[in-house]
Coordinates of C-alpha atoms in Angstrom, one line a residue:
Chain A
X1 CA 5.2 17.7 12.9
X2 CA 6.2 16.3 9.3
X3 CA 3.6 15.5 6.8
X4 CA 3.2 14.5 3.0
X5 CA 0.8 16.3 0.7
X6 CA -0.2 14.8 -2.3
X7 CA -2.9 15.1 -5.2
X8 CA -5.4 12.5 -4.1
X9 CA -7.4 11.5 -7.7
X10 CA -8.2 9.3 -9.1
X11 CA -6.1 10.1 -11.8
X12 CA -7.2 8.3 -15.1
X13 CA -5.1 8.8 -18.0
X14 CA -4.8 7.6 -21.4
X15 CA -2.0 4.5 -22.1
X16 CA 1.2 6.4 -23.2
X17 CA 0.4 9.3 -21.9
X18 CA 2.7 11.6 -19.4
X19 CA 1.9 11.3 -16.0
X20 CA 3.0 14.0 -13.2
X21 CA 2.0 12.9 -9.4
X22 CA 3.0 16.1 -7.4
X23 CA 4.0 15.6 -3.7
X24 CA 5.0 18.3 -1.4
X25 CA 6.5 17.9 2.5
X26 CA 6.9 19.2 5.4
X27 CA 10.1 17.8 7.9
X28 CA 12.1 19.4 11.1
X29 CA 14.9 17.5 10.3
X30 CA 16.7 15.8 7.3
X31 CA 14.4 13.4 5.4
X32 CA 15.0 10.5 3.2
X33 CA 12.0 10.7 0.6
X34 CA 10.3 7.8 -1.5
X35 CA 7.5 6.5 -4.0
X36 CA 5.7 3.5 -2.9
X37 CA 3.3 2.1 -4.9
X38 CA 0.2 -0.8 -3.6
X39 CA -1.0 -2.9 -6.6
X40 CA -4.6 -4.1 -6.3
X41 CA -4.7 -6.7 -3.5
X42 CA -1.0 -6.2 -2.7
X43 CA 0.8 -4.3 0.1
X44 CA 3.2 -1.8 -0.8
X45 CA 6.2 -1.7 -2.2
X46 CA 9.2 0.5 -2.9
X47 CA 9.3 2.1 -6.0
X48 CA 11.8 4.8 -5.6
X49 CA 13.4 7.2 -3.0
X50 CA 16.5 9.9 -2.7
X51 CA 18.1 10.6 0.8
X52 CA 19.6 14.2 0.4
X53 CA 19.0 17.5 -2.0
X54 CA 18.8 17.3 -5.6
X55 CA 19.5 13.6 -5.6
X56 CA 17.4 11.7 -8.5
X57 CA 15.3 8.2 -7.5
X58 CA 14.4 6.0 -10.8
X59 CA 13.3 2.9 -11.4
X60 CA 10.8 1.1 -14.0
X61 CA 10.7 4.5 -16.3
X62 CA 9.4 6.6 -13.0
X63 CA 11.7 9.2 -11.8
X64 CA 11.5 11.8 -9.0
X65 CA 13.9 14.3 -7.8
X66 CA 14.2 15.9 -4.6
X67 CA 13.9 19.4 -4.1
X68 CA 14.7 21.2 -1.0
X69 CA 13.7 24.6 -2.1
X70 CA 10.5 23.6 -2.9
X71 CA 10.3 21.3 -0.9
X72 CA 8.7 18.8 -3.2
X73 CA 9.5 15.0 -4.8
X74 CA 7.0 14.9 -7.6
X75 CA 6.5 11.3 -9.3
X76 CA 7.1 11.4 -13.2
X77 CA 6.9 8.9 -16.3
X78 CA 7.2 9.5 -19.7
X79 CA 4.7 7.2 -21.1
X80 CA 2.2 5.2 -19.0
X81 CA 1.0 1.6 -19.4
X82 CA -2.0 -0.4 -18.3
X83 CA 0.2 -2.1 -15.6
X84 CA 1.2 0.7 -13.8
X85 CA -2.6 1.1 -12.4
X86 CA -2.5 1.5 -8.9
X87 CA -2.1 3.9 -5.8
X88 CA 1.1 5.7 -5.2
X89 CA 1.8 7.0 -2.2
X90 CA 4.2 9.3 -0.8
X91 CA 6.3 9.4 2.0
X92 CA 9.1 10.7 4.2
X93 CA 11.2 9.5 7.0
X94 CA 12.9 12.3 8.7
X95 CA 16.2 11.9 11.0
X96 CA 16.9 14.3 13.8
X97 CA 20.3 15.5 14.1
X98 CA 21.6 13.1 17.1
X99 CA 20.3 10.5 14.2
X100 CA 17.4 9.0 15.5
X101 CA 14.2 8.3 13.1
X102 CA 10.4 7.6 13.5
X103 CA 8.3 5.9 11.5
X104 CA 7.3 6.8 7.6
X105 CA 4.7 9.7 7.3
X106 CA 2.9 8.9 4.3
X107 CA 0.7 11.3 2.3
X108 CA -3.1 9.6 1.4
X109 CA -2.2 8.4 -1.7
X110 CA -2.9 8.9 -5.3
X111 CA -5.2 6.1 -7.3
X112 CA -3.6 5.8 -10.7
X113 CA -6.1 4.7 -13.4
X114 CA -4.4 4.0 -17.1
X115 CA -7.1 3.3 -19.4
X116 CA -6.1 1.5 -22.7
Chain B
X1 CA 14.1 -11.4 -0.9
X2 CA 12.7 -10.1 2.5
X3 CA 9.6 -11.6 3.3
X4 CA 6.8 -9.8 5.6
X5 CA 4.4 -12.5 6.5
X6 CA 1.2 -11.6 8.2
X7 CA -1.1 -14.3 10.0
X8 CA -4.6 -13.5 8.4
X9 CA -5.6 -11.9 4.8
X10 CA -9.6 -11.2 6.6
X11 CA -11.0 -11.2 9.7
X12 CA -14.0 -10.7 11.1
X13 CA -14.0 -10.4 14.7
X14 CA -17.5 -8.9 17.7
X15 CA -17.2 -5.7 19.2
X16 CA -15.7 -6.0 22.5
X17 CA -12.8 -9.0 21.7
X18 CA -9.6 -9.2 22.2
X19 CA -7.7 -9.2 18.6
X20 CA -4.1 -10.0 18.1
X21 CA -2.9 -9.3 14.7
X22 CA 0.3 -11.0 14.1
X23 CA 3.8 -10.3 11.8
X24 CA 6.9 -12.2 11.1
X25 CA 9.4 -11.2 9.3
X26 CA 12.5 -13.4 8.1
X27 CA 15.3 -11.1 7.4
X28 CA 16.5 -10.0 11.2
X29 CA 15.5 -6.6 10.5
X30 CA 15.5 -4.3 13.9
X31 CA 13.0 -2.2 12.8
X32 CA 9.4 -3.0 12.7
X33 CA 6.1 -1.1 12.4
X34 CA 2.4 -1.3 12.3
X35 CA -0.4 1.3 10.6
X36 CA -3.4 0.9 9.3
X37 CA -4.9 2.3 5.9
X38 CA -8.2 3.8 5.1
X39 CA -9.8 5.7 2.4
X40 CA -9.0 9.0 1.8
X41 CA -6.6 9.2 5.3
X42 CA -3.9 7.2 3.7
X43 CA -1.3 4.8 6.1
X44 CA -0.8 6.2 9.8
X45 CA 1.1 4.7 12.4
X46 CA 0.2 3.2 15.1
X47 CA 2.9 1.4 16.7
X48 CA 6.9 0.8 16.0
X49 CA 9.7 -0.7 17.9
X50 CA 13.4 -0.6 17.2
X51 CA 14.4 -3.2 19.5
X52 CA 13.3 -6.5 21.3
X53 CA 10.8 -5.8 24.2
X54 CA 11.2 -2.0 22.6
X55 CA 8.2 0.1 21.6
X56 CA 6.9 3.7 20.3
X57 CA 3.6 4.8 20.4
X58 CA 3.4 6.0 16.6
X59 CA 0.4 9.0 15.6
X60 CA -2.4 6.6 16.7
X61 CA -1.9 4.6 19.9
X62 CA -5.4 4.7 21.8
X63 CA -6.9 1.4 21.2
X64 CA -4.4 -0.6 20.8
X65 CA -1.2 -2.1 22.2
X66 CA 1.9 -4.3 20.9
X67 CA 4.5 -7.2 21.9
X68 CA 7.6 -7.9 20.5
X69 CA 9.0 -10.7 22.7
X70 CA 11.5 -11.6 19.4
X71 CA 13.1 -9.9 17.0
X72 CA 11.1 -11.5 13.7
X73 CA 7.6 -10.9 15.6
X74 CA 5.5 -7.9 16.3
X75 CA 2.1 -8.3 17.6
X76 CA -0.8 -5.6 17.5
X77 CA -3.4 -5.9 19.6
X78 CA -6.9 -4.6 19.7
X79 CA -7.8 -4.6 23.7
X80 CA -11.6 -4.4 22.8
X81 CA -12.2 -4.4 19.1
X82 CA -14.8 -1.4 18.2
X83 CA -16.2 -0.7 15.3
X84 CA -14.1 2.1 14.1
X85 CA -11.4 -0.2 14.0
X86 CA -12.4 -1.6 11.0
X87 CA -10.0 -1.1 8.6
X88 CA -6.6 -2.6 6.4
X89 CA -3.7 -3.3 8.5
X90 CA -0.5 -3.2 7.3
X91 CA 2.9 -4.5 9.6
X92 CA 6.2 -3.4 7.5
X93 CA 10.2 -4.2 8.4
X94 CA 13.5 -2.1 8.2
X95 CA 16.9 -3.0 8.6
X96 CA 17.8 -0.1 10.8
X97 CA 17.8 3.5 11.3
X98 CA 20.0 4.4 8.9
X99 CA 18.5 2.0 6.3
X100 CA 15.5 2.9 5.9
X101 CA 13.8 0.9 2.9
X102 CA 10.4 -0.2 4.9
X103 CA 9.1 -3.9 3.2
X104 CA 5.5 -4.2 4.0
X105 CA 3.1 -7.8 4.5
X106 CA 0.2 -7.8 2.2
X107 CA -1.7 -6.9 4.9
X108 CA -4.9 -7.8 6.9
X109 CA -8.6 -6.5 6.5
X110 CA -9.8 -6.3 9.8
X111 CA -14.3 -6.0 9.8
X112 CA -15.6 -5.2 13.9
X113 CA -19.2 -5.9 13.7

């Protein structure tokens, strides 16, 4: 079956500082990949996503790419702030070839800690 | 904006009840899910359904069931509310198979005592 692999934490960093979240998958068929992130109290929401190899998702400074080969859509920023403390999660959606789709598989999540 | 609305923030509910968890959404989205989240497992599904009076069982079924008599609601319900129950609940909307941005509800903790 499909399933997300990501680095749990808590990863605390310094404000400013680079921040790598790695996520690797496994999928039988063709998935759409994406960064959600769930602010304190919150539910989740969208950050990012790409639907097909070597397409680049971005949004608020975070940027991912997906790569087939590696099979991995690791979560990047150049310079961290307070705000962006929270869990990270991510997750696939894979579509078989008559184009049908389950659910999102999500990996357990990553807590983000940015310490000023 | 596409609003997921779900009926309770908390509950608190005996071991042994009946518990329906209840989600509206207001954008006429086909798709919509339910999963719950817990520490250190992440979101799983439980239930989805693609379709009025449609449903999937999703990686965790046993326990519960689901209704979705219209297209903006999907009930989950907890046949006999155990313990090991107890956990976030999270109901989520999509437009449709091929777009497949999820919107999630701010979800519901659920305590079985």
């Amino acid at each position: 079956g499909d399933s997300v692999t990501q680095m749990e934490g808590p990863v605390t960093l310094s404000e400013e500082a680079f921040l790598t979240i790695n996520c690797t998958y496994t999928a039988t068929g063709y998935p759409s990949l994406f960064w959600y992130v769930q602010y304190p109290g919150e539910g989740l929401q969208l950050l990012l996503k790409a639907t097909k190899a070597d397409d680049k998702g971005s949004n608020k400074g975070f940027e991912a790419t997906y790569r087939k080969e590696t099979t991995s859509f690791h979560l990047e920023k150049g310079s961290v702030q307070v705000s962006d403390s929270a869990v990270y999660f991510c997750a696939l959606i894979d579509f078989y070839s008559g184009g049908g789709a389950d659910g999102l598989t999500f990996g357990k999540g990553t807590h983000l800690i940015i310490q000023p | 904006d596409v609003k997921v609305t779900q009926s309770s923030r908390y509950l608190v509910k005996r071991t042994g009840e009946k518990v329906f968890l209840e989600c509206v959404q207001d954008m006429d989205h086909e798709n919509m899910f339910w999963y719950r989240q817990d520490p250190g497992l992440g979101l799983r599904l439980i239930y989805f359904s693609y379709d009025v009076k449609m449903k999937e069982k999703g990686d965790i079924p046993e326990g519960y069931s689901v209704s979705r008599e219209k297209k903006e609601r999907f009930s989950l319900i907890l046949e006999s509310a155990s313990t090991n129950q107890t956990s976030m609940y999270l109901c989520a909307s999509s437009l449709g198979a091929m777009n497949t941005e999820a919107f999630f509800g701010q979800g519901t903790r659920l305590t079985v005592v």
